[in-house]
Coordinates of C-alpha atoms and ligand atoms in Angstrom, one line a residue:
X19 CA 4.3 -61.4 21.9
X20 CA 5.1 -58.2 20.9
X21 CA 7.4 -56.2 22.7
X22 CA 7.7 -52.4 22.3
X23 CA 10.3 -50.5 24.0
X24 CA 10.9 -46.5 24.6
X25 CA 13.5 -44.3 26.0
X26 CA 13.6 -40.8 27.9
X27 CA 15.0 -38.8 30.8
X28 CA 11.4 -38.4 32.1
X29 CA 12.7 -35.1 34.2
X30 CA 10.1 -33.2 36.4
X31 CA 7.7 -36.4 34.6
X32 CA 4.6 -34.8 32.6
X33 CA 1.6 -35.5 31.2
X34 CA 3.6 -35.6 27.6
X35 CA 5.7 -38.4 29.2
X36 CA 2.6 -40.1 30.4
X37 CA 0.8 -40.0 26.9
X38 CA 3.6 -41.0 24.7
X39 CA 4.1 -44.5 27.8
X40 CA 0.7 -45.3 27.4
X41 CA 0.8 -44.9 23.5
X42 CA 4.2 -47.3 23.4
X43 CA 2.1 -49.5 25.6
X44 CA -1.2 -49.3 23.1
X45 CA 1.4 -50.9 20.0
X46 CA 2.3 -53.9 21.8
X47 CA 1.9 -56.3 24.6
X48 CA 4.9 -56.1 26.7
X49 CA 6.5 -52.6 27.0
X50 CA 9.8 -51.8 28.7
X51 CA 11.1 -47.9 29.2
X52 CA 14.8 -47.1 29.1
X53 CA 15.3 -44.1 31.6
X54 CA 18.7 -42.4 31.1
X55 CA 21.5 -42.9 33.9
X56 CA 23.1 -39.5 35.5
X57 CA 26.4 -39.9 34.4
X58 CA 24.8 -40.8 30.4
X59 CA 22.9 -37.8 30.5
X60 CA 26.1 -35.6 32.3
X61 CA 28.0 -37.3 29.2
X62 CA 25.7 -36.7 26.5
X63 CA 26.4 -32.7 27.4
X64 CA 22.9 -32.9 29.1
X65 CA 23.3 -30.8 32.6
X66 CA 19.9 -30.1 33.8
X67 CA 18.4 -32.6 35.1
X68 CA 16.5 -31.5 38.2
X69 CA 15.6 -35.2 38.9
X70 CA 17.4 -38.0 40.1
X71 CA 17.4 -41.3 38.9
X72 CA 15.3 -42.9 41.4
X73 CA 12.9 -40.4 41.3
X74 CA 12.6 -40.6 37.7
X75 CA 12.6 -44.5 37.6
X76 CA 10.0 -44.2 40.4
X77 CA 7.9 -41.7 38.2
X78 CA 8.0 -43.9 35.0
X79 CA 7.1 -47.4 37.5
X80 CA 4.1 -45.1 39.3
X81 CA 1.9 -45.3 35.6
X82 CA 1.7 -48.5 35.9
X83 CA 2.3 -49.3 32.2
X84 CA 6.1 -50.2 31.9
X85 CA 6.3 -54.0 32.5
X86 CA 10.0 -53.3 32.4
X87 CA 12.2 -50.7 33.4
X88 CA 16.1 -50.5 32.5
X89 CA 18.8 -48.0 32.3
X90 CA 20.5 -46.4 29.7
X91 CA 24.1 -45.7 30.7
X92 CA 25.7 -45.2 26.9
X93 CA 25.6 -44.2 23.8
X94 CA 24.9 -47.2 21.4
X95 CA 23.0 -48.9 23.9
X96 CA 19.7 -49.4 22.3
X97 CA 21.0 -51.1 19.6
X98 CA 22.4 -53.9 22.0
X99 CA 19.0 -53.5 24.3
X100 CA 17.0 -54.6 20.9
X101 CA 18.8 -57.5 20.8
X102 CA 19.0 -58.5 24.1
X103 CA 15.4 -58.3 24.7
X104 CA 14.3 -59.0 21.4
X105 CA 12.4 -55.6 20.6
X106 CA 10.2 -55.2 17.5
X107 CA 9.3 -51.8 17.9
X108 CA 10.9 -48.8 19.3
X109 CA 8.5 -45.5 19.8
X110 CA 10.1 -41.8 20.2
X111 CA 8.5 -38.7 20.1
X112 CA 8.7 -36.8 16.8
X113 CA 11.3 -34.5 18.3
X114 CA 13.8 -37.3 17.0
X115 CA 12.2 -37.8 13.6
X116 CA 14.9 -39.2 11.9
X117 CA 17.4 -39.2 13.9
X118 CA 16.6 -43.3 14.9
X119 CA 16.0 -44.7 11.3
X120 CA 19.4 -46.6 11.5
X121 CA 17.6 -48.6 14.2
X122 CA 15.2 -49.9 11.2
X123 CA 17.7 -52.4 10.0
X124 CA 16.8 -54.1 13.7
X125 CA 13.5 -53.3 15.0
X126 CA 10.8 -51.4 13.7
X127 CA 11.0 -47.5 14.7
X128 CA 7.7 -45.2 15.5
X129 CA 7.6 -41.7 16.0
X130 CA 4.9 -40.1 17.7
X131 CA 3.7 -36.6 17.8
X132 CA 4.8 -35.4 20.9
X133 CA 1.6 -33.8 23.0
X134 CA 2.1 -29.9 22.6
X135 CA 3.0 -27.2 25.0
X136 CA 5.1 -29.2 27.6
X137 CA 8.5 -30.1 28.1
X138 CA 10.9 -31.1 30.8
X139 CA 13.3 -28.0 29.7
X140 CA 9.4 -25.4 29.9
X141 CA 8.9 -26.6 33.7
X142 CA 12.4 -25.7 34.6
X143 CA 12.2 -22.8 32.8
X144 CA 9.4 -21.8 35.5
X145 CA 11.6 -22.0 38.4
X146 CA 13.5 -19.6 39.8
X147 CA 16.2 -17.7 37.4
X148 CA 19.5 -16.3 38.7
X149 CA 20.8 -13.3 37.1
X150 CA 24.3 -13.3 35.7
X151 CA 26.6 -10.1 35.1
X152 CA 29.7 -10.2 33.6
X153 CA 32.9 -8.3 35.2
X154 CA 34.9 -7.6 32.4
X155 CA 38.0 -5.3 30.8
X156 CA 37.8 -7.1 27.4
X157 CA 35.3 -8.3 24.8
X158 CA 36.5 -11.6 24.7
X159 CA 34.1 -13.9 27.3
X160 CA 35.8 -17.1 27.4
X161 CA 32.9 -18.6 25.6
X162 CA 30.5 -18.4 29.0
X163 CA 28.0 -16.9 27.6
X164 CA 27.8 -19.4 25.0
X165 CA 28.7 -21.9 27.9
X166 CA 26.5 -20.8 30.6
X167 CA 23.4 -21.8 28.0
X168 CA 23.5 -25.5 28.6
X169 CA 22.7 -25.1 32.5
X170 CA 19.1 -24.2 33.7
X171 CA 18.1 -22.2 36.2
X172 CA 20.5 -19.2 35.2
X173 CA 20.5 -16.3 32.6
X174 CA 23.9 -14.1 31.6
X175 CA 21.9 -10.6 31.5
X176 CA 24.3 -7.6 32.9
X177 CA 27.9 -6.4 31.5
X178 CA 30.1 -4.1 33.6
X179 CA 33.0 -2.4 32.6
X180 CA 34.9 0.5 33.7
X181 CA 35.1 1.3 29.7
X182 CA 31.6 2.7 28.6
X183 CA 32.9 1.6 25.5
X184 CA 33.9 -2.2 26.5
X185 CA 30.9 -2.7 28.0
X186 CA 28.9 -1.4 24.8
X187 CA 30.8 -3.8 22.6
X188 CA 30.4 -6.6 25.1
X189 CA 26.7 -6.2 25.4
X190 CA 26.2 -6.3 21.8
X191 CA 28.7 -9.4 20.6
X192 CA 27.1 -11.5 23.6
X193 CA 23.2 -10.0 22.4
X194 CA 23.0 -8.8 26.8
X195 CA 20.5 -6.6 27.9
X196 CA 22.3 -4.2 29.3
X197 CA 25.7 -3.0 29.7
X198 CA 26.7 -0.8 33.0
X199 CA 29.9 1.3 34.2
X200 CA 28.8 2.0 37.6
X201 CA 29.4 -1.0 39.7
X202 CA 26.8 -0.2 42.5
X203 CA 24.0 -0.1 39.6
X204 CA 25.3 -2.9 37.9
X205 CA 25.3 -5.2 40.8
X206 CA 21.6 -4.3 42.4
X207 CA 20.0 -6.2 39.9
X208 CA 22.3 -9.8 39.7
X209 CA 22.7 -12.7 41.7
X210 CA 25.6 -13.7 40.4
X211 CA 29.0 -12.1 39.4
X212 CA 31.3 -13.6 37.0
X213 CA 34.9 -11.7 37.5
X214 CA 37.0 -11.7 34.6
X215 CA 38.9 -8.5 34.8
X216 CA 43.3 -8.6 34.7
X217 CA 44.4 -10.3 37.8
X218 CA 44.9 -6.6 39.7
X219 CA 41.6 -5.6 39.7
X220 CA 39.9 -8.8 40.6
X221 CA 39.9 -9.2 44.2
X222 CA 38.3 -5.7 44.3
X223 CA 36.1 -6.2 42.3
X224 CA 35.1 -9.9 44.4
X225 CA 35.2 -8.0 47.8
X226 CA 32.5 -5.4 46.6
X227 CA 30.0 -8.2 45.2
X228 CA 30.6 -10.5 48.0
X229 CA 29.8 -7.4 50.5
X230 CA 26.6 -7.0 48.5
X231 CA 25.9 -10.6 48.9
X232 CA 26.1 -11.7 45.5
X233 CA 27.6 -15.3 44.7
X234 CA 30.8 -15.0 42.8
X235 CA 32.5 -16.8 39.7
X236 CA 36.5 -15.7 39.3
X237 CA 38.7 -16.1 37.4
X238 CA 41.9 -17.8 38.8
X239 CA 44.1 -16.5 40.7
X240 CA 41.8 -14.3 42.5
X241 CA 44.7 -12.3 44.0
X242 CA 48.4 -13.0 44.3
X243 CA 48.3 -12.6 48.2
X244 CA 47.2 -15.9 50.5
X245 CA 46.0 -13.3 53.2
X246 CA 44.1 -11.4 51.2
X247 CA 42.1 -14.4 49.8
X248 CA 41.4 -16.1 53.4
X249 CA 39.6 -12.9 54.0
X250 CA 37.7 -13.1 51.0
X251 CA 36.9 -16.6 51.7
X252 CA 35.7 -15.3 55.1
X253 CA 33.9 -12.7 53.9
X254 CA 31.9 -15.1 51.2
X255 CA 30.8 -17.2 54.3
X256 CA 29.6 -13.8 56.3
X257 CA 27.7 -13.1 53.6
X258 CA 26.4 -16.9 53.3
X259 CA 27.0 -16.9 49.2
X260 CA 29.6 -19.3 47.1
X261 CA 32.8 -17.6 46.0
X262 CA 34.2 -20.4 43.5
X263 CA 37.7 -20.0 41.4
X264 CA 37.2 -20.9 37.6
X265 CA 39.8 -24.0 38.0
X266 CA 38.1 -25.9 35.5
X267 CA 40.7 -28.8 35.7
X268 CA 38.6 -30.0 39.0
X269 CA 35.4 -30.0 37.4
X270 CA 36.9 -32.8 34.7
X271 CA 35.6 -35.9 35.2
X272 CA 38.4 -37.4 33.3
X273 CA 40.8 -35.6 35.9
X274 CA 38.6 -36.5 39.1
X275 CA 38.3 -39.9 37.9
X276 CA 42.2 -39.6 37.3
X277 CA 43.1 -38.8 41.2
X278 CA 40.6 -41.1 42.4
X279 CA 42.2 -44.1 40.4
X280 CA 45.7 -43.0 42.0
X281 CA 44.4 -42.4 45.7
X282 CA 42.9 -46.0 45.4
X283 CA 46.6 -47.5 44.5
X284 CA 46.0 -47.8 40.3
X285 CA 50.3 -47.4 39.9
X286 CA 51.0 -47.7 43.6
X287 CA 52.8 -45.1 45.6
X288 CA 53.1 -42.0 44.1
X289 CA 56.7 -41.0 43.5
X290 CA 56.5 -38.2 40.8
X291 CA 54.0 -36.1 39.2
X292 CA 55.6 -34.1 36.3
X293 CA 53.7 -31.1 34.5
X294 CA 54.5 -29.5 31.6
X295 CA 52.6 -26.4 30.7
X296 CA 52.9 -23.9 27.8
X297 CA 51.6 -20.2 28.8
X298 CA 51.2 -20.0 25.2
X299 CA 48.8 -23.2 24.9
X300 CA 46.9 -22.5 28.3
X301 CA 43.4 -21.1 27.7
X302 CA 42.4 -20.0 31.4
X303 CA 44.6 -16.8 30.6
X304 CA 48.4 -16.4 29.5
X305 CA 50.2 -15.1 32.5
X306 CA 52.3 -17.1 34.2
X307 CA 50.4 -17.1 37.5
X308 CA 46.9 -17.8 35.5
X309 CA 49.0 -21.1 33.9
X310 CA 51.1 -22.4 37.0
X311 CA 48.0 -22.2 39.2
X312 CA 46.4 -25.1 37.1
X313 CA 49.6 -26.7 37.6
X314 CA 49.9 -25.8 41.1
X315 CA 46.0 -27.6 41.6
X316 CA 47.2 -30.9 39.8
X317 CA 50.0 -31.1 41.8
X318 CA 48.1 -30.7 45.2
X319 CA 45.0 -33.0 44.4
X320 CA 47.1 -35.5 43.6
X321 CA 50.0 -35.3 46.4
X322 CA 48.5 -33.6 49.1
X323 CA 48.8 -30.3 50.5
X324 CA 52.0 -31.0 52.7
X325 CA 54.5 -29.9 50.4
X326 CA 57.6 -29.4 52.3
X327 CA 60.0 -27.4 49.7
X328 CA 59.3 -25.3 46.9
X329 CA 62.5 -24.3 44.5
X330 CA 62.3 -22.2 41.2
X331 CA 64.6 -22.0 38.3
X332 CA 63.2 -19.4 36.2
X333 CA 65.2 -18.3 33.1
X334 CA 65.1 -15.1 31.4
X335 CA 66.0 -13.9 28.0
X336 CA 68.4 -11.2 27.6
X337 CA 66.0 -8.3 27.9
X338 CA 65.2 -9.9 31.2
X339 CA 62.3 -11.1 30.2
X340 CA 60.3 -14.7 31.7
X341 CA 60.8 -17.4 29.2
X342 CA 61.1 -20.7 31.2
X343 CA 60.6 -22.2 34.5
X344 CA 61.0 -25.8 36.3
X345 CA 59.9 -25.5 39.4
X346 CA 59.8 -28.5 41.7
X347 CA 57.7 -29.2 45.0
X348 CA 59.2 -31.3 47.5
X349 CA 56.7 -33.8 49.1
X350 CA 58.1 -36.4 52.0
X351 CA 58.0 -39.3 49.6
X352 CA 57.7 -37.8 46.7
X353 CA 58.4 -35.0 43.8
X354 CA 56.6 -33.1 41.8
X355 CA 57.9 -30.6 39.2
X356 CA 56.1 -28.2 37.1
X357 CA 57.8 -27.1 33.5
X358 CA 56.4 -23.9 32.4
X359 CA 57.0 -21.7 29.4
X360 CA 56.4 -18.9 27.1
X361 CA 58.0 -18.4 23.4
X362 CA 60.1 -22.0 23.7
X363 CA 58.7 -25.6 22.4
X364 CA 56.8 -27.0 26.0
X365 CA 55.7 -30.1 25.1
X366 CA 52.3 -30.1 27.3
X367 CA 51.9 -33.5 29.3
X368 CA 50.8 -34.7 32.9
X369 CA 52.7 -37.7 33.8
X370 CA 51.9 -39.4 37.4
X371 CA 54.6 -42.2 38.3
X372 CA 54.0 -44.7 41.1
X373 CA 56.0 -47.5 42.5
X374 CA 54.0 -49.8 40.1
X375 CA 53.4 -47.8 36.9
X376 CA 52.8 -44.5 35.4
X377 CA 49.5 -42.7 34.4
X378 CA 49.9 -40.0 31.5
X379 CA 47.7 -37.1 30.3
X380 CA 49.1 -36.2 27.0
X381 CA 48.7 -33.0 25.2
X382 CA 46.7 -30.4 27.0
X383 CA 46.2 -31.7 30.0
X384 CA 43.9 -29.3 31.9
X385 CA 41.2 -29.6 29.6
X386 CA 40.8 -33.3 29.2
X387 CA 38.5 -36.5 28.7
X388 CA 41.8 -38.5 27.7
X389 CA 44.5 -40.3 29.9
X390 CA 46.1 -44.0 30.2
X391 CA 47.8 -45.9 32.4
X392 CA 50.6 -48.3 31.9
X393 CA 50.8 -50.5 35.3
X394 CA 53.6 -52.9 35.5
X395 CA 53.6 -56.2 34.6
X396 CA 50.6 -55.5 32.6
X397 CA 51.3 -55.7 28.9
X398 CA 48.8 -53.1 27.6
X399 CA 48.3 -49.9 28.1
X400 CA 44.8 -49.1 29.8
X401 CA 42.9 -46.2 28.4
X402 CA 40.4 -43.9 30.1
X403 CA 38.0 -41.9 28.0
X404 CA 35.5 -39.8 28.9
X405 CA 33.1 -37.4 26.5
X406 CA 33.5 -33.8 27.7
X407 CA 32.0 -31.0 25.9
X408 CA 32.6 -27.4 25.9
X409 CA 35.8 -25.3 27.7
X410 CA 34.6 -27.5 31.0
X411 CA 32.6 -23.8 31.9
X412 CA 28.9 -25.5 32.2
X413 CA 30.8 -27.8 34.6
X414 CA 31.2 -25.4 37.0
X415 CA 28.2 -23.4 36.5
X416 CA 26.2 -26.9 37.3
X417 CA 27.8 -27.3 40.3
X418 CA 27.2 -23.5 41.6
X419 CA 24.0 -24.4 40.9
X420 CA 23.9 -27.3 43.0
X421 CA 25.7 -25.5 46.0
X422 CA 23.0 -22.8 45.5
X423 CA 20.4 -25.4 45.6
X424 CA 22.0 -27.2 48.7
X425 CA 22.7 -24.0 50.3
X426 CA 26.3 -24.9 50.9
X427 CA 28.5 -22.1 50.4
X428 CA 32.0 -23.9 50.1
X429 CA 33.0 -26.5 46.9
X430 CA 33.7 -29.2 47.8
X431 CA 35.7 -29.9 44.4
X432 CA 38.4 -27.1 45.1
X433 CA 38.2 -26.1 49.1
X434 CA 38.7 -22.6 50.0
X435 CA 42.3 -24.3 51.9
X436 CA 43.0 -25.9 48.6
X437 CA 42.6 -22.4 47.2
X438 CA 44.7 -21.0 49.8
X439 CA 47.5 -23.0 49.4
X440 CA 48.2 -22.7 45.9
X441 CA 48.5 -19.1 46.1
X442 CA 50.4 -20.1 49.6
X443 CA 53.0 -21.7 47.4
X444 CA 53.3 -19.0 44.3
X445 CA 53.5 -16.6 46.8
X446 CA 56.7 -18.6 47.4
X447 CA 57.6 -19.0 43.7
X448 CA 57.0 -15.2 43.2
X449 CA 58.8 -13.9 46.4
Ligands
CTP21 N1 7.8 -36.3 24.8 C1 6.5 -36.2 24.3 N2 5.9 -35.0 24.5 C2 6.4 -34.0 25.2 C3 7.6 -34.2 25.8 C4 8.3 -35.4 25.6 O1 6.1 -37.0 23.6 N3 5.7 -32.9 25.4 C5 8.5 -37.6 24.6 C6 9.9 -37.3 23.9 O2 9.7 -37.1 22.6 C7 10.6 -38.6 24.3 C8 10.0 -38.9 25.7 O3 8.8 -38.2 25.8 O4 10.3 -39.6 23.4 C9 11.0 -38.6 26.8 O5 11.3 -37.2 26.6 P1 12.3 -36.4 27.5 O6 13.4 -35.9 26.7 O7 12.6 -37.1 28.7 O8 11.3 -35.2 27.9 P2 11.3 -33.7 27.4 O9 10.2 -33.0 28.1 O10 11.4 -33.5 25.9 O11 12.7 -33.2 28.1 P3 13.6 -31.9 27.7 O12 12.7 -30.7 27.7 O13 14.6 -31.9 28.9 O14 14.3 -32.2 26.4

């Protein structure tokens, strides 16, 4: 018997997916189809999949022609799958010539002309597009453009700047098509608002597009006041649209994976959670209320929000200047303490101790698909690793999308209470 086998996402399934099935099917006698698992495709850096699993299993069992269906949840899977079930031919669409012949040494490998003018990625396309501005007082854009291509459904279009000038050079580094310095104007013809302007200009800036009903993307901290960003909050759900901090920490899966491991007892209870942060390292912005924020957000998704005391230390150089900070946060059973610094050696790290071991981040921290856990009484160490591509800015932009699609109009992976409290306790740190 011989047994063909053929892989795919088989997203919004077309007639191209059909015809290259039945084709697999026509070079064999038993034919099983791979279909690739959410988290595989999130992994693999691919974020816009309309379709779930199910549904795309379902599609794929609805021909009729795959005898067997399985899933593909990781990279070097197929070479395993050819040996399990004994393949002796594997069929992909010539949109991967090439890229499969180190399969040859197992099985034999057939590429097929894909059938022309359809494509999972030209059916999205077809859907509805949301128009992006950018809010900006720089030409540097954090790489979202760049960032904001591997989501569907959404288009960076519009720059606005209060420099003519800015938004000129903006426009034409990023290839926009158009650049504005009248807000009104800019913002009658975008859905969305991406706010990257210095900290004192921002929650203008938000207020306006939220009272023209625009979803917003910020920068974080929005504003330095707790009052002022419960109205904004408030205003975002009068106006029913998303207003979502770019905290890109929470949209980690290593770090959501991280918190979930400790709130399900990995190193027991929590005693300590120690941050160390350099302002110089940190790439969501250099201030010292654009780093500590992160810090502030680790702290609170992994102790709570019922932090009791908050003491800072800050020392300054002899022109007065900020140069280092250890704050610490007080919880009932535990303490956190956050070591911040500009200009001195910060040796970045997130370490999480619990009665029964200790969980580490090393390096840089916010930005991670690293950490390990050493539980006691356990002899090895236990590493977590998970692939993460980019500055973590598609991460977010997927899951706007998704609240968009859902019509929900507060994340659920940094709530607006979250949000409040961490300016709640720099207001503290800053008073
Ligand atoms: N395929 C094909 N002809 C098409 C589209 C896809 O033969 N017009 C084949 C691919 O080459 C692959 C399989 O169908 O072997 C599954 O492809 P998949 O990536 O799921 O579909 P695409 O439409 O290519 O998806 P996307 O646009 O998201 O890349």
């Amino acid at each position: 018997m011989k047994k063909v086998i053929t892989y795919g996402t088989f997203d919004l399934f077309h007639k191209g997916h059909y015809n290259i099935i039945k084709r697999a099917k026509a070079l064999g006698d038993y034919l099983i189809v791979g279909v690739t698992s959410e988290s595989f495709d999130i992994e693999r850096g691919k974020l816009n999949v309309r379709d779930s699993l199910i549904t795309r299993i379902e599609n794929v069992r609805k021909t009729g022609l795959a005898d067997e269906i399985i899933i593909e949840e990781y990279q070097g899977q197929k070479v395993s799958d050819i040996i399990k079930y004994d393949i002796d031919i594997l069929v992909v669409g010539s949109d991967w010539r090439g890229k499969f012949d180190y399969l040859k040494n197992y099985c034999d490998v057939i590429y097929l002309e894909r059938t022309k003018n359809i494509s999972s990625t030209k059916l999205r396309s077809e859907g509805i597009i949301f128009n992006i501005g950018v809010v900006t007082d720089s030409i540097e854009d954090n790489d979202f453009v760049q960032e904001s291509k591997y989501v569907s459904g959404i288009h960076v279009e519009r720059v606005f700047s209060e420099e003519q000038e800015v938004a000129q050079r903006f426009c034409d580094k990023y290839e926009l098509d158009s650049c504005w310095n009248d807000y009104g104007e800019f913002l009658s013809d975008v859905d969305i608002v991406y706010v990257k302007t210095g900290l004192n200009k921002r929650a203008e800036y938000i207020e306006t597009a939220l009272k023209h009903g625009k979803y917003v993307i910020s920068d974080s901290p929005m504003t330095l006041s707790s009052d002022r960003l419960r109205r904004l909050f408030e205003l975002a759900r009068e106006n029913n649209v998303v207003l979502i901090e770019r905290m890109t920490l929470v949209y980690l899966r290593a770090f959501n994976q991280l918190v979930w491991l400790v709130h399900s007892n990995l190193v027991g209870d929590l005693v300590s959670v120690k941050c160390s942060i350099s302002q110089d390292d940190f790439d969501g912005g250099r201030t010292f209320n654009e780093t500590v924020c992160t810090a502030i957000c680790a702290v609170l998704k992994l102790l709570g929000k019922n932090c009791q005391e908050v003491r800072t230390n800050a020392v300054r150089n002899h022109d007065g200047e900020f140069v280092y900070d250890m704050i610490s946060m007080k919880y009932e059973n535990a303490l956190a303490t956050i070591e911040i610094g500009t200009t001195v050696d910060i040796e970045n790290e997130l370490v999480i101790i619990g009665s029964n071991g200790r969980v580490t981040i090393p390096n840089d921290w916010w930005n991670t698909g690293y950490f390990e856990a050493n539980i006691s009484g356990k002899e090895f160490l236990k590493r977590y690793s998970f692939n993460f591509e980019g500055n973590g800015f598609r991460y977010l932009l997927q899951e706007l999308m998704i609240m968009i699609g859902d019509k929900r109009t507060e994340c659920t992976r940094l709530f607006y209470d979250e949000s409040v409290k961490i300016i709640e306790i720099l207001e503290r740190i800053n008073k």
